[in-house]
PDB file of C-alpha atoms in Angstrom:
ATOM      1  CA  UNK A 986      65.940   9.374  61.440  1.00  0.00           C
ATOM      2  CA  UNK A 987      63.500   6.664  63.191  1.00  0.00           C
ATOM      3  CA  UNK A 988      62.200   6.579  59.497  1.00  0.00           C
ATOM      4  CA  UNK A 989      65.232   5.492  58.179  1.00  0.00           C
ATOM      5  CA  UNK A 990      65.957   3.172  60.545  1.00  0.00           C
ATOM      6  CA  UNK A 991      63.136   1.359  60.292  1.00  0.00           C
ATOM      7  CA  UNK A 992      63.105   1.173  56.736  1.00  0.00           C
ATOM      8  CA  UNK A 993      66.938  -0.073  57.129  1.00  0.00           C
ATOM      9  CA  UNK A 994      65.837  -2.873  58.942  1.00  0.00           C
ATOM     10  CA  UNK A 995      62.980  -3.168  56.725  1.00  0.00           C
ATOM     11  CA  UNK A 996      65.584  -4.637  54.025  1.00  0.00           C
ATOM     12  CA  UNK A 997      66.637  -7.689  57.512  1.00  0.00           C
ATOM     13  CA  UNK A 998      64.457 -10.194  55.148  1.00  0.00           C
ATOM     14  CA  UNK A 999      65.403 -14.346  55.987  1.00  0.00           C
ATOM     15  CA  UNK A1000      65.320 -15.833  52.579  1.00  0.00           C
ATOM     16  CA  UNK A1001      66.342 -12.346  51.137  1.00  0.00           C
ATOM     17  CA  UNK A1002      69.203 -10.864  52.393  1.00  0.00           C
ATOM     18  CA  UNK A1003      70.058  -7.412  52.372  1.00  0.00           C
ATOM     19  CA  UNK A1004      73.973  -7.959  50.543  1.00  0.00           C
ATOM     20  CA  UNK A1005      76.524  -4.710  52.173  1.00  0.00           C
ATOM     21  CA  UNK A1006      79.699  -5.005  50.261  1.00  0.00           C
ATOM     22  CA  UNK A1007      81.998  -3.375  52.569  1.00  0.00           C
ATOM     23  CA  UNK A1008      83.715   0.134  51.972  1.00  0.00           C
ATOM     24  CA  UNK A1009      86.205   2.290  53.801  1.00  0.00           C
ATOM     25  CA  UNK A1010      85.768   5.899  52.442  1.00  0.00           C
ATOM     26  CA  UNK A1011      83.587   8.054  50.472  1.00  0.00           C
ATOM     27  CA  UNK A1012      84.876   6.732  47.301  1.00  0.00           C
ATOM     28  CA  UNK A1013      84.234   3.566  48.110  1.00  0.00           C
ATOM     29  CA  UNK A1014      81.122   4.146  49.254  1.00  0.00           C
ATOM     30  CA  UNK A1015      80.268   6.072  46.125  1.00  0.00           C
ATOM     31  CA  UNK A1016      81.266   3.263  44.153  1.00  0.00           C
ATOM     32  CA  UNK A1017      79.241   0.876  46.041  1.00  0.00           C
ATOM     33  CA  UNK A1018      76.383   2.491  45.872  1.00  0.00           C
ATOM     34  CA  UNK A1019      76.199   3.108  42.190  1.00  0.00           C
ATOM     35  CA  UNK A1020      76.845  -0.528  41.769  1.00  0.00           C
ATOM     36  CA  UNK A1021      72.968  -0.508  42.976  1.00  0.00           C
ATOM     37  CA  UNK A1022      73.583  -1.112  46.696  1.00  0.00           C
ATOM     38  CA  UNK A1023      70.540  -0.810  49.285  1.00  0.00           C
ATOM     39  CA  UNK A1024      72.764   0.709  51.585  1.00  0.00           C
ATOM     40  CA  UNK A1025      76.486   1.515  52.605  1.00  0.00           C
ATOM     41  CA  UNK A1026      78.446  -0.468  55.565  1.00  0.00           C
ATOM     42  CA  UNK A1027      82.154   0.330  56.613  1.00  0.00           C
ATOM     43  CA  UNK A1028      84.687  -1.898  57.162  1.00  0.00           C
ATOM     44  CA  UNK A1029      86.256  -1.823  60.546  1.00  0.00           C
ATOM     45  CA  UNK A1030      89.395  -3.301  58.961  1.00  0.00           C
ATOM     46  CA  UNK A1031      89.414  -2.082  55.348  1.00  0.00           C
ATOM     47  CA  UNK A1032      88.704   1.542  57.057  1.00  0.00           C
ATOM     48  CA  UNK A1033      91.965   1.317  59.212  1.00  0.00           C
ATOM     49  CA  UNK A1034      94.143  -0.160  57.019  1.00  0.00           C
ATOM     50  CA  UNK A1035      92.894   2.338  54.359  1.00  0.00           C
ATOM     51  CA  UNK A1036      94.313   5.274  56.849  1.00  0.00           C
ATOM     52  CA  UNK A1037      97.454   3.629  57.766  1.00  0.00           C
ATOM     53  CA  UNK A1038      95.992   1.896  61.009  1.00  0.00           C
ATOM     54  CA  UNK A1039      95.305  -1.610  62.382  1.00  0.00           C
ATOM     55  CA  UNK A1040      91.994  -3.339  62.770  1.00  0.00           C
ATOM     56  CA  UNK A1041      91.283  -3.074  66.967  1.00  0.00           C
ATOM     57  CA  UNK A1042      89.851   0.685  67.119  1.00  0.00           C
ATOM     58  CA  UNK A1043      93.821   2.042  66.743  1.00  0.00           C
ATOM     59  CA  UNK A1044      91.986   3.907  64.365  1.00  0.00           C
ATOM     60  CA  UNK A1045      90.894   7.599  66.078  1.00  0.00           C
ATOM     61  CA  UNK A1046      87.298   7.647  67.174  1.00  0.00           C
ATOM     62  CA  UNK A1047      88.075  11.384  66.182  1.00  0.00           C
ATOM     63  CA  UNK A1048      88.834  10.501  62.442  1.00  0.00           C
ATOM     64  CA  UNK A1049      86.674   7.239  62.521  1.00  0.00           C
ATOM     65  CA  UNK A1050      83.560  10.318  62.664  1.00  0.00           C
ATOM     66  CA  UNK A1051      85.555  12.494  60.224  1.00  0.00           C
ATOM     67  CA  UNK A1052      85.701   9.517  57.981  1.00  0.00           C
ATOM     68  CA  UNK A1053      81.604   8.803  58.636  1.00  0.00           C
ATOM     69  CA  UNK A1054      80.646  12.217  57.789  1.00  0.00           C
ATOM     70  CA  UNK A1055      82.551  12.352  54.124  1.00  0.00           C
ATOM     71  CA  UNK A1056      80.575   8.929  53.366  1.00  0.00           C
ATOM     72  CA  UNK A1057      77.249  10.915  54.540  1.00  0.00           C
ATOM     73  CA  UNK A1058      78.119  13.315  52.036  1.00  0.00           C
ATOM     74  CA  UNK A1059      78.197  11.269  49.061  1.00  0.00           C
ATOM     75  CA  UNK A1060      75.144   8.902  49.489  1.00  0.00           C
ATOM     76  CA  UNK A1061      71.446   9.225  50.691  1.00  0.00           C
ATOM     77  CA  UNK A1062      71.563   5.420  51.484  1.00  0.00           C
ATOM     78  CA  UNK A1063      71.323   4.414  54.614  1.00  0.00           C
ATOM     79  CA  UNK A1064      74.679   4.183  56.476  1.00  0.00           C
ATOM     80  CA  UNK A1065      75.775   1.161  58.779  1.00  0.00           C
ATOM     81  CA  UNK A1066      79.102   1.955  60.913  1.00  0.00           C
ATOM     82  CA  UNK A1067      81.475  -0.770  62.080  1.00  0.00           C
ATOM     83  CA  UNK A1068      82.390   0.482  65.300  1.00  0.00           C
ATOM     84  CA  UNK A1069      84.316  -2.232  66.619  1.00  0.00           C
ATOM     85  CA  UNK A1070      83.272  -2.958  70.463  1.00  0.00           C
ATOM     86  CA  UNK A1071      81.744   0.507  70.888  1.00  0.00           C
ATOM     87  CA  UNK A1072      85.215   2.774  71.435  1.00  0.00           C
ATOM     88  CA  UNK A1073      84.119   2.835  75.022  1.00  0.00           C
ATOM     89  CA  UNK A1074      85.797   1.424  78.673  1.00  0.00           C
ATOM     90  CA  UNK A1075      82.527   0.654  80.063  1.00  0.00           C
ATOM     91  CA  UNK A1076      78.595   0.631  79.054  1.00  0.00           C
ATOM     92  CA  UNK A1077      78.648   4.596  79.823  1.00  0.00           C
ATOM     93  CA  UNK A1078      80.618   5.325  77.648  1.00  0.00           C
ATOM     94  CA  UNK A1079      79.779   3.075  74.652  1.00  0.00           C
ATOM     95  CA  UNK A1080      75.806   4.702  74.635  1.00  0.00           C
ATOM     96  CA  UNK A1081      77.577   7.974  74.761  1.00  0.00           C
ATOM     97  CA  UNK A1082      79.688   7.094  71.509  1.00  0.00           C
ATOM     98  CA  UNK A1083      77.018   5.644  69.837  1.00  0.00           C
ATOM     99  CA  UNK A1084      74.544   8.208  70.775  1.00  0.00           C
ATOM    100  CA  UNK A1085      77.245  10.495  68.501  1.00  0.00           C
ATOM    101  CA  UNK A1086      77.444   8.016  65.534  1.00  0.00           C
ATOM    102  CA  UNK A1087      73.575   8.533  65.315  1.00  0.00           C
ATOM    103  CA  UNK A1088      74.027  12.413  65.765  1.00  0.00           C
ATOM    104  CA  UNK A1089      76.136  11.794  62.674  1.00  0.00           C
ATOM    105  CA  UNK A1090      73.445  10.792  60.538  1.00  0.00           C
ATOM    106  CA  UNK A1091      74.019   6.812  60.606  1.00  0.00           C
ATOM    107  CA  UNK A1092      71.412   4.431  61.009  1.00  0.00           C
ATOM    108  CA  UNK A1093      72.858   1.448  63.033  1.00  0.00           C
ATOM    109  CA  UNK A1094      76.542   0.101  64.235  1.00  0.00           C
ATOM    110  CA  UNK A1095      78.298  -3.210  64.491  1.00  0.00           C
ATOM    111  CA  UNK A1096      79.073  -3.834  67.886  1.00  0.00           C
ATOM    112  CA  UNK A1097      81.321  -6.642  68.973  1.00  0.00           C
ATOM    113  CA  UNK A1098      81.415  -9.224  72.182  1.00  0.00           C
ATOM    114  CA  UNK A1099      84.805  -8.982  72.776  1.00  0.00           C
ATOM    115  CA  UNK A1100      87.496  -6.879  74.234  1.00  0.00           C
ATOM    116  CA  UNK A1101      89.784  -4.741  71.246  1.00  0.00           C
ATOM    117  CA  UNK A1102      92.758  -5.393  73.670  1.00  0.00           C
ATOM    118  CA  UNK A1103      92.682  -8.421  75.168  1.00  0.00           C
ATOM    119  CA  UNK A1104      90.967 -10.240  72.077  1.00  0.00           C
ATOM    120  CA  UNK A1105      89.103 -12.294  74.260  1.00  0.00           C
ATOM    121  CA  UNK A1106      85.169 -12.082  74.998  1.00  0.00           C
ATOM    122  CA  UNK A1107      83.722 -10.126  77.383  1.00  0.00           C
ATOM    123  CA  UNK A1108      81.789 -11.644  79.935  1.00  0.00           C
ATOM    124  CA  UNK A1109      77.798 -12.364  79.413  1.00  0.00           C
ATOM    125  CA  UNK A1110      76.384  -9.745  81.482  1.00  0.00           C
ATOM    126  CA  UNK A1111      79.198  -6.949  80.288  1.00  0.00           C
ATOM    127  CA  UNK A1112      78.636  -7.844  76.694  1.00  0.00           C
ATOM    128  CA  UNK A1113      74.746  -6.988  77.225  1.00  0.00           C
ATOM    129  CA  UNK A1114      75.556  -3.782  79.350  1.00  0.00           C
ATOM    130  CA  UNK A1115      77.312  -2.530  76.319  1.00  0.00           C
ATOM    131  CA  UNK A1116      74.738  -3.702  73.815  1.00  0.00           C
ATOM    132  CA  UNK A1117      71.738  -2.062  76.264  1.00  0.00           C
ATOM    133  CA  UNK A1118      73.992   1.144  76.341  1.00  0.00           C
ATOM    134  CA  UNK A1119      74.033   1.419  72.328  1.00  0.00           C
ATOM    135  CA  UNK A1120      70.560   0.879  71.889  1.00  0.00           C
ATOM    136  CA  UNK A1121      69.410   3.765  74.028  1.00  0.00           C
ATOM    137  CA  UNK A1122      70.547   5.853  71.016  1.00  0.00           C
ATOM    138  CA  UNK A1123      67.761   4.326  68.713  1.00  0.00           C
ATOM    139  CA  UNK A1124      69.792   3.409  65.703  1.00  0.00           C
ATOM    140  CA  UNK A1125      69.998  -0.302  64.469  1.00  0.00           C
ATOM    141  CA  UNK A1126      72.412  -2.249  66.600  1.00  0.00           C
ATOM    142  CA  UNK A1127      74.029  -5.317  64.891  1.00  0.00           C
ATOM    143  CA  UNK A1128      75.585  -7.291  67.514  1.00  0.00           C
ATOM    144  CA  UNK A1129      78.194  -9.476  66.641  1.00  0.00           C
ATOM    145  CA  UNK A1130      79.138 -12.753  68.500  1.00  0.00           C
ATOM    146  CA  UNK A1131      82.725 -13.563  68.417  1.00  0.00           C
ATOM    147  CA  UNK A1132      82.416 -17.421  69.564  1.00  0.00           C
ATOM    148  CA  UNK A1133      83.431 -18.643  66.196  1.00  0.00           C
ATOM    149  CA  UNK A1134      86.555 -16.372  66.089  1.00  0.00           C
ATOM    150  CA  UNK A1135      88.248 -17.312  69.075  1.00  0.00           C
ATOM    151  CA  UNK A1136      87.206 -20.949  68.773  1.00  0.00           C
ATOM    152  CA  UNK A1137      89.859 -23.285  66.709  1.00  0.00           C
ATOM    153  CA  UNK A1138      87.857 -24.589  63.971  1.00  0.00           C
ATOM    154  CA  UNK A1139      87.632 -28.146  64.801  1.00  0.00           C
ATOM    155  CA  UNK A1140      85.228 -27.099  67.822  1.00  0.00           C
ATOM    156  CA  UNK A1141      82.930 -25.507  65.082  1.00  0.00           C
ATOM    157  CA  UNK A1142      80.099 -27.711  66.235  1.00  0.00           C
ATOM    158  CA  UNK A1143      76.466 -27.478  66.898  1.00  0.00           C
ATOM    159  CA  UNK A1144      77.338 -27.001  70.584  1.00  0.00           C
ATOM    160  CA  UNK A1145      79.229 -24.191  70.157  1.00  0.00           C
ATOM    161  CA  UNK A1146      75.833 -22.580  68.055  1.00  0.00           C
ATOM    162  CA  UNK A1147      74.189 -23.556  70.977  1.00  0.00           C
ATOM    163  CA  UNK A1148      76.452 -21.289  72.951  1.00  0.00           C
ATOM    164  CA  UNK A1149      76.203 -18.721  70.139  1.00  0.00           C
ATOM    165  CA  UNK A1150      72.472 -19.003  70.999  1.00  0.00           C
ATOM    166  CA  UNK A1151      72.681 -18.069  74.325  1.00  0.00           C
ATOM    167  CA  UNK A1152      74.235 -14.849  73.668  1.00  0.00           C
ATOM    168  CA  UNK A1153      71.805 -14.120  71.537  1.00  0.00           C
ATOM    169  CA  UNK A1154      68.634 -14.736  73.177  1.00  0.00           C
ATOM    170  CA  UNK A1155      70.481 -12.135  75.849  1.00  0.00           C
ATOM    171  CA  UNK A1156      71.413  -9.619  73.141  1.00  0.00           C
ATOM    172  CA  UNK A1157      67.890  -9.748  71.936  1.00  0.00           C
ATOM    173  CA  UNK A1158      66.745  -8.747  75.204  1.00  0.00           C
ATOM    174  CA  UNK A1159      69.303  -5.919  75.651  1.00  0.00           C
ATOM    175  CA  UNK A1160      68.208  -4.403  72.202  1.00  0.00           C
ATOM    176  CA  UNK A1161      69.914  -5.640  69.683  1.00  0.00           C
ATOM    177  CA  UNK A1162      68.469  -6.037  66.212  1.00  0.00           C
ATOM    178  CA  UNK A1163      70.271  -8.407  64.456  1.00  0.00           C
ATOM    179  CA  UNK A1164      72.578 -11.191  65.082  1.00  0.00           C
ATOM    180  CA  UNK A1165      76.170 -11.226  63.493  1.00  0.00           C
ATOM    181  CA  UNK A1166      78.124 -14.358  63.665  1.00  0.00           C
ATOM    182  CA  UNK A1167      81.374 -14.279  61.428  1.00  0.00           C
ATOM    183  CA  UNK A1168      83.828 -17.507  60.462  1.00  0.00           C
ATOM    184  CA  UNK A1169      80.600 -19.697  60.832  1.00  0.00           C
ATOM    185  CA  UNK A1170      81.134 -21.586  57.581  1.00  0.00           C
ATOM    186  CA  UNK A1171      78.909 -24.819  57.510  1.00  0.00           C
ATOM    187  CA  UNK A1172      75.416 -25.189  56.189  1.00  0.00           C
ATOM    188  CA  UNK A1173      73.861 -27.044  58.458  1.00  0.00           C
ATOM    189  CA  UNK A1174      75.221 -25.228  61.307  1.00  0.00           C
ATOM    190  CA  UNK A1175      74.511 -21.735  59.180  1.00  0.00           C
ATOM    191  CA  UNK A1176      70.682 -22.760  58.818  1.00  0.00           C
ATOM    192  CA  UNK A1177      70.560 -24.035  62.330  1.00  0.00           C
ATOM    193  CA  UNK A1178      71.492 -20.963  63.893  1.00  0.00           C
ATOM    194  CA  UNK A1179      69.191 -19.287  61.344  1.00  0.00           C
ATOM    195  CA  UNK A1180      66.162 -21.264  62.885  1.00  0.00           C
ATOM    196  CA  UNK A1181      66.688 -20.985  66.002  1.00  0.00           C
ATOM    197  CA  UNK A1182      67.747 -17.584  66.544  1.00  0.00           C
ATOM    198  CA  UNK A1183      65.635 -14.642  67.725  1.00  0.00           C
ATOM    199  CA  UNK A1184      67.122 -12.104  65.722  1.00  0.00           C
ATOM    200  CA  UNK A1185      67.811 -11.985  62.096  1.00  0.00           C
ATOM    201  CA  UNK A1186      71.546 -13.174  61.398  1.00  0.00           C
ATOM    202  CA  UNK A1187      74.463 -11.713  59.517  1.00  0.00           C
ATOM    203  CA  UNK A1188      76.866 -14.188  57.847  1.00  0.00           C
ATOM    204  CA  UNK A1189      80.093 -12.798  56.705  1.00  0.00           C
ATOM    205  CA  UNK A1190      81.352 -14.183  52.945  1.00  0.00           C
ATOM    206  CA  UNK A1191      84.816 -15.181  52.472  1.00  0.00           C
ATOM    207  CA  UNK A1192      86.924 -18.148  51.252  1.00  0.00           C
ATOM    208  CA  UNK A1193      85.400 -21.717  52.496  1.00  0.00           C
ATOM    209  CA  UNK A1194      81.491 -19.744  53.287  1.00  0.00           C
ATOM    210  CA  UNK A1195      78.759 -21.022  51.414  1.00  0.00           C
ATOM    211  CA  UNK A1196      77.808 -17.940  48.394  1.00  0.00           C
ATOM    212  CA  UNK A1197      75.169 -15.551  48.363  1.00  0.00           C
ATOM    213  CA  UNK A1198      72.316 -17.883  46.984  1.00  0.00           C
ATOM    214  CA  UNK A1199      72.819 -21.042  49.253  1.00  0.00           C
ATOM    215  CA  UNK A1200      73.404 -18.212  52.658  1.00  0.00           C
ATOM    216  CA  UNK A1201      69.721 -16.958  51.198  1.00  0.00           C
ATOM    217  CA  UNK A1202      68.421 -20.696  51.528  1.00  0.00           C
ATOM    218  CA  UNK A1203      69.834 -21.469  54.493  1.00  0.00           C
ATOM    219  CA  UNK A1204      67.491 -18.234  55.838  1.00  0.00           C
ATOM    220  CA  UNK A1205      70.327 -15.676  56.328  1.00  0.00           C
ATOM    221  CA  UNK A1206      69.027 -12.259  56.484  1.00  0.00           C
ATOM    222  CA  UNK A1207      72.165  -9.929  55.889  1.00  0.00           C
ATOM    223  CA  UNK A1208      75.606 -10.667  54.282  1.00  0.00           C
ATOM    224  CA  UNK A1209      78.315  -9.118  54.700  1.00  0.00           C
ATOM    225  CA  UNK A1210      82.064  -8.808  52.736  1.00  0.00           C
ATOM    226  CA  UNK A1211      83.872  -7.796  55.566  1.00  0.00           C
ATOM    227  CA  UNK A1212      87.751  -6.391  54.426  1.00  0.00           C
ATOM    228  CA  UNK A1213      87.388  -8.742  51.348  1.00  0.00           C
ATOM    229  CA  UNK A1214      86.283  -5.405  48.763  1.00  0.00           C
ATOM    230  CA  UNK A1215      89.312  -3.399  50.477  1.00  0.00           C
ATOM    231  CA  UNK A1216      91.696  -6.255  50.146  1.00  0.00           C
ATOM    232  CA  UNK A1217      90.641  -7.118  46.421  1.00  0.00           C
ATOM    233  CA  UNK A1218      90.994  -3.416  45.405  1.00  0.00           C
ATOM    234  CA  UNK A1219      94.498  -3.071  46.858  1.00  0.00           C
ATOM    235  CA  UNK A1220      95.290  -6.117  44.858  1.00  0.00           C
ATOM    236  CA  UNK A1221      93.628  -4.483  41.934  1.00  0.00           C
ATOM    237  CA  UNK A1222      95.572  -1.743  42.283  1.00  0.00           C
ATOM    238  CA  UNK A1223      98.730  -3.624  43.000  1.00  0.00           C
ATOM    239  CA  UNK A1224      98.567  -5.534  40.000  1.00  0.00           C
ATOM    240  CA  UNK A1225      97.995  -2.796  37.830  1.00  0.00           C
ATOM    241  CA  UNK A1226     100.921  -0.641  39.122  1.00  0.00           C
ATOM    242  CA  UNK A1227     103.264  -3.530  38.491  1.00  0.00           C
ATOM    243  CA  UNK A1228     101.964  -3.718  34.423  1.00  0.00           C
ATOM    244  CA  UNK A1229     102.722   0.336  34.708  1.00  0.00           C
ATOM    245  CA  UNK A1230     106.296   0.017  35.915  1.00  0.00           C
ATOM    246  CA  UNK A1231     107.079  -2.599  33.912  1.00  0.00           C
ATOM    247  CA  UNK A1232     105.598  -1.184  30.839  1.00  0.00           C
ATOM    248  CA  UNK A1233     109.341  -0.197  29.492  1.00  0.00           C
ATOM    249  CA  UNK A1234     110.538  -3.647  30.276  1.00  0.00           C
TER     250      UNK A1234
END
């Protein structure tokens, strides 16, 4: 497994990002990866809503694992987990969750800043506690910073990357190995953060983010689709049930 997840980070390059488009089950998943992927990410959100849940971990931690080990069977590539803020009430319990995703056979784990029920950040020092926790279990630990999320958008400025900054320099120390940052959408902030921060960072794709090519530029080191692949294939398949029904029209 330490193999693995060093050659998953291996593919962290600035300049040359390692792309995850998103999945939610072990179609997906074999879908993505015969589209030539590098390696397989969940969805927290496509996952959920793809069972009949919410984004927020109201989707089982029992089923979230059932869920993980179908994907395992239909890939070799390495498998990143969106677990949400760790499914855990304290630091204790996060390491011992994550300790089981790696059990499971994945090789790292979103983990978020902030609180599935209150929706606000957790403290600093809590934040890191958690972070410390997961990375006892050796997999790759992707922590996400929530800043630009819960901040309206016309305080996305260079001091809030500064603040952004902070938490990362203290996730770095906790052992985290990369830096995820979504709803960041300008370039110069983008490549800021980028050159400043002491992990590689994660940019998240959507409507009003820079594509694939400039994110590359800017010195982005993994890309993400977030629910975007989940959301265009129920639209897909939305669209296409409505020419069915109405093919008698």
């Amino acid at each position: 497994m330490r193999d693995k997840v060093r050659a998953f980070g291996d593919l962290h390059v600035e300049g040359d990002p390692l792309i995850l488009y998103n999945i939610w089950d072990a179609g997906s998943a074999k879908a993505v990866a015969d589209a030539g992927a590098s390696a397989i990410a969940t969805g927290s959100w496509g996952v959920a809503c793809a069972h009949g849940y919410k984004d927020g971990e109201t989707f089982p931690v029992d089923l979230v694992f059932a869920n993980l080990a179908q994907i395992l069977t239909v890939t070799d590539l390495p498998v990143t987990l969106d677990f949400e803020a760790g499914y855990g009430v304290d630091a204790a319990q996060v390491g011992q969750m994550v300790e089981k995703v790696a059990k499971a056979g994945a090789v790292g784990i979103n983990i978020e800043d902030k609180d599935p029920v209150t929706r606000e950040l957790f403290d600093i020092d809590i934040a890191c506690a958690r972070i410390k926790a997961a990375a006892a279990s050796g997999i790759w630990i992707n922590a996400r910073a929530d800043l630009f999320i819960v901040t309206p958008k016309e305080h996305h400025d260079l001091a809030l990357v500064e603040k952004v900054l902070v938490r990362a320099e203290s996730f770095a120390d906790s052992g985290a190995n990369s830096l995820f940052v979504p709803f960041i959408a300008d370039e110069s902030l983008i490549g800021y953060l980028c050159s400043k921060s002491p992990l590689p960072v994660n940019i998240l794709v959507g409507d009003g983010i820079p594509d694939i090519k400039t994110l590359a530029g800017l010195g982005v080191a993994r890309i993400s689709h977030g629910h975007g692949p989940w959301a265009r294939a129920m639209q897909d398949l939305s669209t296409a049930a409505k020419l069915a029904m109405a093919a008698l029209d």
